[in-house]
CSV table of C-alpha atoms in Angstrom, one decimal:
chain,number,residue,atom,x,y,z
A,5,UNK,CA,0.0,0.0,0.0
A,6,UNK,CA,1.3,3.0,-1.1
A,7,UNK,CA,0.6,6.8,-1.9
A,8,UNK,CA,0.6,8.2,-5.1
A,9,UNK,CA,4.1,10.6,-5.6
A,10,UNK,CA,3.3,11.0,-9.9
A,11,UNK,CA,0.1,12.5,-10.4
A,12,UNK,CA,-0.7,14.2,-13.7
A,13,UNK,CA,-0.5,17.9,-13.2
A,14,UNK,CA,-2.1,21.4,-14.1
A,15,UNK,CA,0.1,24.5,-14.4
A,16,UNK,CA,-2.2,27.0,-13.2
A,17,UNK,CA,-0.9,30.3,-14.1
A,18,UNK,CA,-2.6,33.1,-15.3
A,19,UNK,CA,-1.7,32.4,-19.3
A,20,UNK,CA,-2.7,28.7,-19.2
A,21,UNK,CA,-5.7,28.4,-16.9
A,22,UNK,CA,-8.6,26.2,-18.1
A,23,UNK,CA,-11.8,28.1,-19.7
A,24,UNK,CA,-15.2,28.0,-19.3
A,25,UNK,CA,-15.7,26.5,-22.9
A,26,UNK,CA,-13.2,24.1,-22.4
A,27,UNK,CA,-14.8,22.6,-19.5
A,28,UNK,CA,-18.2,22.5,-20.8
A,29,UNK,CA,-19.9,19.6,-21.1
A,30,UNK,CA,-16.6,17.5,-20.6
A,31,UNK,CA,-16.9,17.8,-16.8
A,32,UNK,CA,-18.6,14.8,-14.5
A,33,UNK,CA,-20.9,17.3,-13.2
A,34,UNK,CA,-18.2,20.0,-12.5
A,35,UNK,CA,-20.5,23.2,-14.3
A,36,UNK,CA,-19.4,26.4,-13.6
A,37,UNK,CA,-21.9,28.3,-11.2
A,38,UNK,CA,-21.6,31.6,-10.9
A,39,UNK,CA,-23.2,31.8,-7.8
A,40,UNK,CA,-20.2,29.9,-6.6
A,41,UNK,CA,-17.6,33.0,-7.4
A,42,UNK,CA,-17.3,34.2,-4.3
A,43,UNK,CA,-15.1,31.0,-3.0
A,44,UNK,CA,-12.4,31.3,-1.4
A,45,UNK,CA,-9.4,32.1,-3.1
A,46,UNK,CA,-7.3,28.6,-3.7
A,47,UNK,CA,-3.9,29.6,-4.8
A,48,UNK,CA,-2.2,33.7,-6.1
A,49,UNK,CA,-3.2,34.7,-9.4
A,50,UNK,CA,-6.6,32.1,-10.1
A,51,UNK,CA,-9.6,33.7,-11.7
A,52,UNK,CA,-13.1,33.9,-9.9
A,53,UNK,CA,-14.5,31.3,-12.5
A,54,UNK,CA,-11.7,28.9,-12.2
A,55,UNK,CA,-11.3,28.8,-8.8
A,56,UNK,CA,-15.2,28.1,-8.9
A,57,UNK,CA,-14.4,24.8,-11.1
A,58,UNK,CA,-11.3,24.2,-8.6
A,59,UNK,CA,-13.1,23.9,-5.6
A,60,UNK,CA,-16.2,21.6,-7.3
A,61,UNK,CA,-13.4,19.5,-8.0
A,62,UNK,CA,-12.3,19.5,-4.8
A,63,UNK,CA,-15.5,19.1,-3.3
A,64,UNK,CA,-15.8,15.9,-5.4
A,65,UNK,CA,-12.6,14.4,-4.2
A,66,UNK,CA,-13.9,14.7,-0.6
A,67,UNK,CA,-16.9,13.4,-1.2
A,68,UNK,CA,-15.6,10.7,-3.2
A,69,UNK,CA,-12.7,9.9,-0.4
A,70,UNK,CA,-15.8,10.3,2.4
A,71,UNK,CA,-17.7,7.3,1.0
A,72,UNK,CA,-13.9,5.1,0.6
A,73,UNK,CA,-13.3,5.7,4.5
A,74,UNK,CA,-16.9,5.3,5.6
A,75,UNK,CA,-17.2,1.8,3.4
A,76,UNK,CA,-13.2,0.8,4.9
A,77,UNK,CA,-14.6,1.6,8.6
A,78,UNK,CA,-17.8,-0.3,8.3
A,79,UNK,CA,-16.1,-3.6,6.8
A,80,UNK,CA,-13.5,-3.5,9.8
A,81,UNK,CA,-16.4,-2.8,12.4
A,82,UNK,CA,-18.1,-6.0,10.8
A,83,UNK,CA,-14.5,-7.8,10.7
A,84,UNK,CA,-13.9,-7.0,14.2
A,85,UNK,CA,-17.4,-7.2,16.3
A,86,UNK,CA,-18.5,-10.5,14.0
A,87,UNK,CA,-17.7,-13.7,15.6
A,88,UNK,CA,-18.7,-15.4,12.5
A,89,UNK,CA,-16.9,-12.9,10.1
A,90,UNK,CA,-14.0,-12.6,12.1
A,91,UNK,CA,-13.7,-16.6,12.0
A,92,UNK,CA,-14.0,-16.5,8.2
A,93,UNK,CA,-11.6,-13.7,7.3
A,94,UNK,CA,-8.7,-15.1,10.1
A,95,UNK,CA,-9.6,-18.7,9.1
A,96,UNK,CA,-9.1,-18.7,5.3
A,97,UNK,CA,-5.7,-17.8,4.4
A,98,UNK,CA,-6.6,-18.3,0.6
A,99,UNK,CA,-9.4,-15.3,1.4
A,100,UNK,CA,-6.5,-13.3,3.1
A,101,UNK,CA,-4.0,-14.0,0.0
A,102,UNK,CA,-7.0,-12.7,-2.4
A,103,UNK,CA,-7.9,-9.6,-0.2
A,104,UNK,CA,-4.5,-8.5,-0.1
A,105,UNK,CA,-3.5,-9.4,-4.2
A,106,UNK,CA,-6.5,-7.6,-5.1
A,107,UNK,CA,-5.8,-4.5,-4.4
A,108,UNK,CA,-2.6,-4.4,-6.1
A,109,UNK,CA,-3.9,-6.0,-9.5
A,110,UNK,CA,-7.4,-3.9,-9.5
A,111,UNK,CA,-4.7,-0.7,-9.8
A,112,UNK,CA,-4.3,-1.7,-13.3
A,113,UNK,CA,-7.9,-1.2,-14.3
A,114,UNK,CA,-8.4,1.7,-12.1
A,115,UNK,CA,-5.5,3.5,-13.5
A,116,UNK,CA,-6.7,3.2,-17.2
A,117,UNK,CA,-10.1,3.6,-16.4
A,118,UNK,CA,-9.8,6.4,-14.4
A,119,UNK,CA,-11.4,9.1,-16.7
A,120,UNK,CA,-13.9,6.7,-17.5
A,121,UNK,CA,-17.5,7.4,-15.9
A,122,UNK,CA,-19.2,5.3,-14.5
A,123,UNK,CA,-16.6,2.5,-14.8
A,124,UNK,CA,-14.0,4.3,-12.6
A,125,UNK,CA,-16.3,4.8,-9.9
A,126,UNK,CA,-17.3,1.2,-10.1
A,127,UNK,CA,-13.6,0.1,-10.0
A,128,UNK,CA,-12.8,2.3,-7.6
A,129,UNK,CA,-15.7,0.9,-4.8
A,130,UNK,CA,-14.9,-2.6,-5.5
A,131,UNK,CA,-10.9,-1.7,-5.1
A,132,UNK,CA,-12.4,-0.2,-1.5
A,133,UNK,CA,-13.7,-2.7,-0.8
A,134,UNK,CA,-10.4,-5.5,-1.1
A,135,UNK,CA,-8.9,-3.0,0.6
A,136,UNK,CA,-11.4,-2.9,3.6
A,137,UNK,CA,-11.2,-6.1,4.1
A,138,UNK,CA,-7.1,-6.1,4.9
A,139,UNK,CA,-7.4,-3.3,6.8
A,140,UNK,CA,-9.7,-5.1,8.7
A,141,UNK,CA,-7.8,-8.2,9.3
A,142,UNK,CA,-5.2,-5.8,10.4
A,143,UNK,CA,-7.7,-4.5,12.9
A,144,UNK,CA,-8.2,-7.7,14.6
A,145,UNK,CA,-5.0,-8.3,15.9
A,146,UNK,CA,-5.1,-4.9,18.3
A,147,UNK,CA,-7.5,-4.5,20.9
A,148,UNK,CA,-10.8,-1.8,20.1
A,149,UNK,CA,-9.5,0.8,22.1
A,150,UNK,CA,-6.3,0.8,20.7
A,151,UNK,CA,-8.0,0.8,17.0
A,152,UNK,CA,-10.0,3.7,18.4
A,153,UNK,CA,-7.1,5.4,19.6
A,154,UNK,CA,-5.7,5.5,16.4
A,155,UNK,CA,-8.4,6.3,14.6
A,156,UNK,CA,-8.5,9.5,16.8
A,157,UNK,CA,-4.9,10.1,15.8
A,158,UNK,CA,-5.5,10.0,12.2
A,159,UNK,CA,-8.6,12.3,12.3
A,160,UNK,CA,-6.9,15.0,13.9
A,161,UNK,CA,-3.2,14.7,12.2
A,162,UNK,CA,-5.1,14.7,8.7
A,163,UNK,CA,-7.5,17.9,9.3
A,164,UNK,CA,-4.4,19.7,10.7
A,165,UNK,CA,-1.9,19.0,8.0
A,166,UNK,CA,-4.9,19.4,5.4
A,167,UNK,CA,-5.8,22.8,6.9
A,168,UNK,CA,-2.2,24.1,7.1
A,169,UNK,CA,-1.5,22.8,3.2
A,170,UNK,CA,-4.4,24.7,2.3
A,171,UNK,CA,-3.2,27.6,4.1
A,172,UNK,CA,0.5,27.2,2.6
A,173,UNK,CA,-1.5,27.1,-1.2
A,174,UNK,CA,-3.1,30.4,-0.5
A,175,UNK,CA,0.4,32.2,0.4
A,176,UNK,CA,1.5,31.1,-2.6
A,177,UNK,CA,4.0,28.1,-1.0
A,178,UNK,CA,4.7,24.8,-2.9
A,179,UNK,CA,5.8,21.2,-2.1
A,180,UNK,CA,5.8,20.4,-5.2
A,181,UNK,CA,9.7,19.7,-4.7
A,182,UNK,CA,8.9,17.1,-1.9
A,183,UNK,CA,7.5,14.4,-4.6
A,184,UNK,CA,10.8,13.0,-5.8
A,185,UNK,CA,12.3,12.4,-2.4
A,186,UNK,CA,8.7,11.3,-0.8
A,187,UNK,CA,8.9,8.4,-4.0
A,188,UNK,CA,12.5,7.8,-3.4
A,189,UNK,CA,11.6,6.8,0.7
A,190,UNK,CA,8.0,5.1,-0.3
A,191,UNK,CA,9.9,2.8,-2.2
A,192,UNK,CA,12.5,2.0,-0.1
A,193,UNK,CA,9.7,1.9,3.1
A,194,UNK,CA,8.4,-0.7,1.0
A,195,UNK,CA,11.2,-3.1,-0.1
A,196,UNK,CA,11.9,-2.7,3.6
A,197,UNK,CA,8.9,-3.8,4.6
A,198,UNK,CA,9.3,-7.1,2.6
A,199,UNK,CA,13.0,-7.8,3.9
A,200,UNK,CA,10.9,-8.0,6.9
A,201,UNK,CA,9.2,-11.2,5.7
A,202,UNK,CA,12.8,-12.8,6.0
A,203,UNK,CA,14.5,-11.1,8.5
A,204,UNK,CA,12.2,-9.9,11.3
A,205,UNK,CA,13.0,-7.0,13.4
A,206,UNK,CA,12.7,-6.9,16.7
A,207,UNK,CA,10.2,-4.8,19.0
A,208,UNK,CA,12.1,-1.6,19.1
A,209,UNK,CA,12.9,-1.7,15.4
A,210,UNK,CA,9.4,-2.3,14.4
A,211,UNK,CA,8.2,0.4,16.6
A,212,UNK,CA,10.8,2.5,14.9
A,213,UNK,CA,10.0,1.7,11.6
A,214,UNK,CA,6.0,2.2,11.8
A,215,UNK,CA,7.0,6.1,13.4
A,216,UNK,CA,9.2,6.4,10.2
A,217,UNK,CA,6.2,5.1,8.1
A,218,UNK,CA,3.7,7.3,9.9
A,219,UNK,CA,5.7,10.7,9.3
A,220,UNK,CA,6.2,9.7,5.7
A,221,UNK,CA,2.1,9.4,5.0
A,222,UNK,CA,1.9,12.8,6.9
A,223,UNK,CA,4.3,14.4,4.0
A,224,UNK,CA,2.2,12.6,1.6
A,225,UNK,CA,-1.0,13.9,2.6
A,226,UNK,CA,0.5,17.5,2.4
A,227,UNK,CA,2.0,16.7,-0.9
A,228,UNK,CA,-1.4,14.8,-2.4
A,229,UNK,CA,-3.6,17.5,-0.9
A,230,UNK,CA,-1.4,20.3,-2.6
A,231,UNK,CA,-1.7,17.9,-5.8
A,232,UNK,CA,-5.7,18.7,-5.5
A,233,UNK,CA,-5.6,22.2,-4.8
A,234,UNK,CA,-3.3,23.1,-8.0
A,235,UNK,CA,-2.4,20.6,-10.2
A,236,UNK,CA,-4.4,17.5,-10.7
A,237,UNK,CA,-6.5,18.0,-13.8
A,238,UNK,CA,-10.5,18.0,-13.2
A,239,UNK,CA,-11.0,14.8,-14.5
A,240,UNK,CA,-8.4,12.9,-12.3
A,241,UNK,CA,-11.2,13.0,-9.6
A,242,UNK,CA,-10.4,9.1,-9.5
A,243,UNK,CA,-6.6,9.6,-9.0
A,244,UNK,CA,-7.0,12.6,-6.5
A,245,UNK,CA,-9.2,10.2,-4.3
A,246,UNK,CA,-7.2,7.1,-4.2
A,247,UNK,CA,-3.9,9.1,-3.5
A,248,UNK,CA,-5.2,10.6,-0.6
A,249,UNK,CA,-7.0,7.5,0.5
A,250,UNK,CA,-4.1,5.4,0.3
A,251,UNK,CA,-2.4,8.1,2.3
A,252,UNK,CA,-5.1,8.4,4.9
A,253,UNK,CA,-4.8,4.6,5.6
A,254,UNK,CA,-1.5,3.8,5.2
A,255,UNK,CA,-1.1,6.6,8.0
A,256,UNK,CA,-3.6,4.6,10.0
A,257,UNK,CA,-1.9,1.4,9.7
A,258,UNK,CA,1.3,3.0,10.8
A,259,UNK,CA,-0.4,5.0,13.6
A,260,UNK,CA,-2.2,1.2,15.2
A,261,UNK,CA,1.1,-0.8,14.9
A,262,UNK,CA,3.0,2.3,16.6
A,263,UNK,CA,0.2,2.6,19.5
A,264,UNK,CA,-0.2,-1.7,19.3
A,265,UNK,CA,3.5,-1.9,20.4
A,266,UNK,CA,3.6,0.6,22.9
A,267,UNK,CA,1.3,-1.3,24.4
A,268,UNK,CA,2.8,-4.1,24.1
């Protein structure tokens, strides 16, 4: 599981913003509405009607994001207070295997299918869903309060680094320079993370290692969330979502196995 550090951009400076007629009509219900010029200003230099279209797209994302967490946090509530589930899920290591392949094969079809409504919004729940189902199983080896506890933690670190990167965008400030060296340490977090499979580490280096992980899905959510506000096109609503998704969880994960060893 990973965030996204390439994300198609949009240079939005004053000679090359989008237009109204471009947009029209091409938009998954992104209209311009006039009533909505008054907006808050997103970045320096945007017009009125295109910081209108930023912020429906923005709005989307959320929205989009919203129903991904809400779905993730029902499927580990069932995973965790079903008996019967719970049995299933921990029982079946072939159901485990398929839960945790899925997600990585069903990118494939949700990457070229992202500009493609409805499929990419199909793709995209059933994705959620695989994904759910890990992060459930994940669930169940902590106890509630300590799942609650970091739930609680991931609430509150993502509104405040979301609200300061918004911030940041309106005083003109970018981390755009942050994505090559936040891909550089994802991938080594990750080829890490598998050495682990072979050579475990022991409690202090594990507890270590999740606080690394944890502060690099922080980064990532100010990097993806910048990514929204100025430079993901209007139709990567798909893309925008699952970045900051996959941030949001990931950051999650980290936070439980950090707070589950601690405890320990």
């Amino acid at each position: 599981m990973m965030g996204s550090a390439q994300s198609p951009s949009l240079a939005l400076t004053e000679g090359d913003l989008p237009t109204q007629q471009k947009y029209h009509g091409k938009r998954d219900e992104l209209a311009y509405d006039p009533e909505a010029q008054e907006e808050v200003p997103l970045v320096p230099g945007l017009s009125k009607m295109d910081n209108a279209l930023r912020w429906g797209f923005i709005k989307k994302v959320y929205g989009i994001m919203s129903a991904q967490l809400f779905l993730t946090a029902l499927v580990a509530a069932v995973i965790m207070f079903n008996e019967p589930v719970q049995r299933f899920v921990m029982g079946s290591m072939a159901f485990q295997i398929t839960c945790a392949v899925l997600p990585l094969v069903g990118l494939i079809p949700l990457f070229i299918y992202s500009r493609k409504h409805p499929h990419n919004l199909i793709i995209l729940g059933l994705w959620t869903a695989a994904m759910s189902v890990g992060v459930g199983t994940a669930c169940t080896l902590y106890e509630p309060f300590v799942v609650l506890e970091a739930l609680a933690l991931t609430a509150s670190v993502t509104t405040s680094l979301t609200a300061y990167t918004f911030y940041a965008a309106r005083k003109g400030q970018s981390f755009q320079k942050l994505g090559p060296m936040l891909f550089t340490c994802l991938w080594a977090f990750v080829a890490w993370s598998f050495l682990q499979i072979v050579f475990p580490m022991p409690p202090v280096g594990k507890t270590i290692f999740a606080l690394l992980g944890a502060v690099l899905f922080s980064l990532y959510i100010i990097y993806d969330t910048e990514q929204l506000i100025s430079r993901h096109d209007l139709d990567d609503y798909v893309i925008a979502s699952l970045s900051l998704y996959l941030d949001i969880i990931n950051l999650f994960l980290k936070l439980l196995q950090l707070l589950g060893n601690n405890r320990q």
